[in-house]
Amino acid sequence: AQSVTQPDIHITVSEGASLELRCNYSYGATPYLFWYVQSPGQGLQLLLKYFSGDTLVQGIKGFEAEFKRSQSSFNLRKPSVHWSDAAEYFCAVGAVYNKLIFGAGTRLAVHP
Amino acid sequence: DGGITQSPKYLFRKEGQNVTLSCEQNLNHDAMYWYRQDPGQGLRLIYYSQIVNDFQKGDIAEGYSVSREKKESFPLTVTSAQKNPTAFYLCASRRDSGRQETQYFGPGTRLLVL
């Protein structure tokens, strides 16, 4: 079955610390992978996406993600977190019939 | 300024009432989507439309209906058959039906039951 798992429901980091949000997917064909960010009460904004080629992709706001086929993972990273990064982060895989399958999300809190 | 607009921002539904959520896009996108978001469950697909006058059920279509009479508009009706409608509803669009195409999201409508 096609699915996306984000193992961490909540993560808290200190401002300036590094961040890694985990995402594992289950999909039979070549996965098209996305990370979105959502501020409270708002829509989703695309951070980055992976379709093919270089397995390390750069996104907006200083985020990057690495696709590891052997681990079925697409983890999101940022070397130094800012207070404005506090939000909910969603990993998604593009599936057949043009659907996006989302993980349950990881809520990030940033301590000053 | 191109984008996706959803209205209203907040919507209140009385028992037994049908309500309609608006979604409009001026991006000239072919495909449009409706998702429901509940805390801790991510987003779940309600309906989607790849072209005008055509739409398909998603994973949780029961109690909902849609229409796609114009390319730029994809309204969602929450019917009285939807017994637990309280949620955050997100509309999205994408340029075409390719799997690699990015979906862009509107700001959402929060539906509450009185």
PDB file of C-alpha atoms in Angstrom, chain A:
ATOM      1  CA  ALA A   1       0.000   0.000   0.000  1.00  0.00           C
ATOM      2  CA  GLN A   2       1.141   3.532  -0.698  1.00  0.00           C
ATOM      3  CA  SER A   3       1.889   5.483   2.450  1.00  0.00           C
ATOM      4  CA  VAL A   4       4.037   8.160   4.016  1.00  0.00           C
ATOM      5  CA  THR A   5       5.243   7.995   7.592  1.00  0.00           C
ATOM      6  CA  GLN A   6       6.560  10.885   9.622  1.00  0.00           C
ATOM      7  CA  PRO A   7       7.698   9.228  12.854  1.00  0.00           C
ATOM      8  CA  ASP A   8       7.990  12.430  14.898  1.00  0.00           C
ATOM      9  CA  ILE A   9       4.738  14.158  15.822  1.00  0.00           C
ATOM     10  CA  HIS A  10       6.416  17.002  17.702  1.00  0.00           C
ATOM     11  CA  ILE A  11      10.006  18.230  17.674  1.00  0.00           C
ATOM     12  CA  THR A  12      11.469  21.057  19.722  1.00  0.00           C
ATOM     13  CA  VAL A  13      14.828  22.621  18.907  1.00  0.00           C
ATOM     14  CA  SER A  14      16.705  25.672  20.084  1.00  0.00           C
ATOM     15  CA  GLU A  15      17.155  28.596  17.748  1.00  0.00           C
ATOM     16  CA  GLY A  16      20.416  28.199  15.851  1.00  0.00           C
ATOM     17  CA  ALA A  17      20.483  24.425  16.250  1.00  0.00           C
ATOM     18  CA  SER A  18      20.378  22.026  13.333  1.00  0.00           C
ATOM     19  CA  LEU A  19      17.174  20.252  12.337  1.00  0.00           C
ATOM     20  CA  GLU A  20      16.293  16.955  10.701  1.00  0.00           C
ATOM     21  CA  LEU A  21      12.694  15.885  10.090  1.00  0.00           C
ATOM     22  CA  ARG A  22      12.202  12.281   9.084  1.00  0.00           C
ATOM     23  CA  CYS A  23      10.023  10.938   6.289  1.00  0.00           C
ATOM     24  CA  ASN A  24       9.669   7.358   5.087  1.00  0.00           C
ATOM     25  CA  TYR A  25       7.520   6.343   2.158  1.00  0.00           C
ATOM     26  CA  SER A  26       6.097   3.182   0.692  1.00  0.00           C
ATOM     27  CA  TYR A  27       5.518   3.361  -3.034  1.00  0.00           C
ATOM     28  CA  GLY A  28       6.023   0.749  -5.730  1.00  0.00           C
ATOM     29  CA  ALA A  29       7.206   2.927  -8.590  1.00  0.00           C
ATOM     30  CA  THR A  30       9.649   5.806  -8.794  1.00  0.00           C
ATOM     31  CA  PRO A  31       8.530   8.215  -6.095  1.00  0.00           C
ATOM     32  CA  TYR A  32       7.960  11.894  -6.647  1.00  0.00           C
ATOM     33  CA  LEU A  33       8.517  13.457  -3.227  1.00  0.00           C
ATOM     34  CA  PHE A  34       7.546  16.777  -1.719  1.00  0.00           C
ATOM     35  CA  TRP A  35       7.958  18.693   1.530  1.00  0.00           C
ATOM     36  CA  TYR A  36       5.399  21.344   2.435  1.00  0.00           C
ATOM     37  CA  VAL A  37       5.240  23.740   5.385  1.00  0.00           C
ATOM     38  CA  GLN A  38       2.077  25.055   7.050  1.00  0.00           C
ATOM     39  CA  SER A  39       1.838  27.970   9.460  1.00  0.00           C
ATOM     40  CA  PRO A  40      -1.133  27.901  11.879  1.00  0.00           C
ATOM     41  CA  GLY A  41      -4.441  28.485  10.110  1.00  0.00           C
ATOM     42  CA  GLN A  42      -2.789  28.831   6.727  1.00  0.00           C
ATOM     43  CA  GLY A  43      -2.454  26.825   3.531  1.00  0.00           C
ATOM     44  CA  LEU A  44       0.542  24.737   2.570  1.00  0.00           C
ATOM     45  CA  GLN A  45       3.673  26.157   0.968  1.00  0.00           C
ATOM     46  CA  LEU A  46       6.054  24.021  -1.061  1.00  0.00           C
ATOM     47  CA  LEU A  47       9.560  23.848   0.413  1.00  0.00           C
ATOM     48  CA  LEU A  48      11.157  21.505  -2.098  1.00  0.00           C
ATOM     49  CA  LYS A  49      10.554  18.513  -4.336  1.00  0.00           C
ATOM     50  CA  TYR A  50      12.436  15.546  -5.753  1.00  0.00           C
ATOM     51  CA  PHE A  51      11.688  13.950  -9.114  1.00  0.00           C
ATOM     52  CA  SER A  52      14.978  12.554 -10.374  1.00  0.00           C
ATOM     53  CA  GLY A  53      18.687  13.282 -10.632  1.00  0.00           C
ATOM     54  CA  ASP A  54      20.730  14.614  -7.726  1.00  0.00           C
ATOM     55  CA  THR A  55      19.467  13.008  -4.541  1.00  0.00           C
ATOM     56  CA  LEU A  56      20.205  16.116  -2.472  1.00  0.00           C
ATOM     57  CA  VAL A  57      17.709  18.838  -3.308  1.00  0.00           C
ATOM     58  CA  GLN A  58      17.724  22.428  -2.186  1.00  0.00           C
ATOM     59  CA  GLY A  59      14.605  24.330  -1.310  1.00  0.00           C
ATOM     60  CA  ILE A  60      13.447  27.665  -0.058  1.00  0.00           C
ATOM     61  CA  LYS A  61      14.243  29.174   3.338  1.00  0.00           C
ATOM     62  CA  GLY A  62      17.554  27.300   3.573  1.00  0.00           C
ATOM     63  CA  PHE A  63      16.022  23.812   3.684  1.00  0.00           C
ATOM     64  CA  GLU A  64      17.387  20.763   1.917  1.00  0.00           C
ATOM     65  CA  ALA A  65      16.321  17.130   1.670  1.00  0.00           C
ATOM     66  CA  GLU A  66      18.093  13.942   0.738  1.00  0.00           C
ATOM     67  CA  PHE A  67      16.439  11.077  -1.126  1.00  0.00           C
ATOM     68  CA  LYS A  68      17.729   7.641  -0.101  1.00  0.00           C
ATOM     69  CA  ARG A  69      16.140   4.924  -2.167  1.00  0.00           C
ATOM     70  CA  SER A  70      17.695   2.091  -0.141  1.00  0.00           C
ATOM     71  CA  GLN A  71      16.071   3.439   3.025  1.00  0.00           C
ATOM     72  CA  SER A  72      12.845   4.686   1.391  1.00  0.00           C
ATOM     73  CA  SER A  73      13.496   8.011   3.064  1.00  0.00           C
ATOM     74  CA  PHE A  74      13.339  11.673   2.192  1.00  0.00           C
ATOM     75  CA  ASN A  75      14.497  13.542   5.287  1.00  0.00           C
ATOM     76  CA  LEU A  76      14.342  17.320   5.541  1.00  0.00           C
ATOM     77  CA  ARG A  77      17.278  19.237   7.038  1.00  0.00           C
ATOM     78  CA  LYS A  78      18.285  22.749   7.954  1.00  0.00           C
ATOM     79  CA  PRO A  79      21.698  23.622   9.431  1.00  0.00           C
ATOM     80  CA  SER A  80      20.497  26.495  11.635  1.00  0.00           C
ATOM     81  CA  VAL A  81      16.875  26.950  12.674  1.00  0.00           C
ATOM     82  CA  HIS A  82      15.267  30.373  13.020  1.00  0.00           C
ATOM     83  CA  TRP A  83      12.309  31.157  15.283  1.00  0.00           C
ATOM     84  CA  SER A  84      10.213  31.795  12.150  1.00  0.00           C
ATOM     85  CA  ASP A  85      10.626  28.131  11.145  1.00  0.00           C
ATOM     86  CA  ALA A  86       8.140  27.088  13.832  1.00  0.00           C
ATOM     87  CA  ALA A  87       5.311  25.469  11.858  1.00  0.00           C
ATOM     88  CA  GLU A  88       3.974  22.083  10.788  1.00  0.00           C
ATOM     89  CA  TYR A  89       5.845  20.175   8.108  1.00  0.00           C
ATOM     90  CA  PHE A  90       4.325  17.623   5.758  1.00  0.00           C
ATOM     91  CA  CYS A  91       6.034  15.074   3.570  1.00  0.00           C
ATOM     92  CA  ALA A  92       4.089  13.778   0.561  1.00  0.00           C
ATOM     93  CA  VAL A  93       4.502  11.356  -2.321  1.00  0.00           C
ATOM     94  CA  GLY A  94       2.923  11.866  -5.728  1.00  0.00           C
ATOM     95  CA  ALA A  95       0.851   8.827  -6.558  1.00  0.00           C
ATOM     96  CA  VAL A  96      -1.221   7.532  -9.462  1.00  0.00           C
ATOM     97  CA  TYR A  97      -4.300   9.447 -10.548  1.00  0.00           C
ATOM     98  CA  ASN A  98      -2.437  12.609  -9.600  1.00  0.00           C
ATOM     99  CA  LYS A  99      -3.000  12.176  -5.903  1.00  0.00           C
ATOM    100  CA  LEU A 100      -0.685  13.375  -3.197  1.00  0.00           C
ATOM    101  CA  ILE A 101      -0.370  11.045  -0.228  1.00  0.00           C
ATOM    102  CA  PHE A 102       0.575  12.986   2.879  1.00  0.00           C
ATOM    103  CA  GLY A 103       2.204  12.001   6.120  1.00  0.00           C
ATOM    104  CA  ALA A 104       0.543  13.033   9.363  1.00  0.00           C
ATOM    105  CA  GLY A 105       2.901  15.954   9.801  1.00  0.00           C
ATOM    106  CA  THR A 106       5.596  17.023  12.262  1.00  0.00           C
ATOM    107  CA  ARG A 107       5.012  20.071  14.401  1.00  0.00           C
ATOM    108  CA  LEU A 108       8.206  22.048  15.014  1.00  0.00           C
ATOM    109  CA  ALA A 109       8.642  24.329  18.010  1.00  0.00           C
ATOM    110  CA  VAL A 110      11.670  26.601  18.297  1.00  0.00           C
ATOM    111  CA  HIS A 111      13.018  27.736  21.674  1.00  0.00           C
ATOM    112  CA  PRO A 112      14.736  31.144  21.791  1.00  0.00           C
TER     113      PRO A 112
END
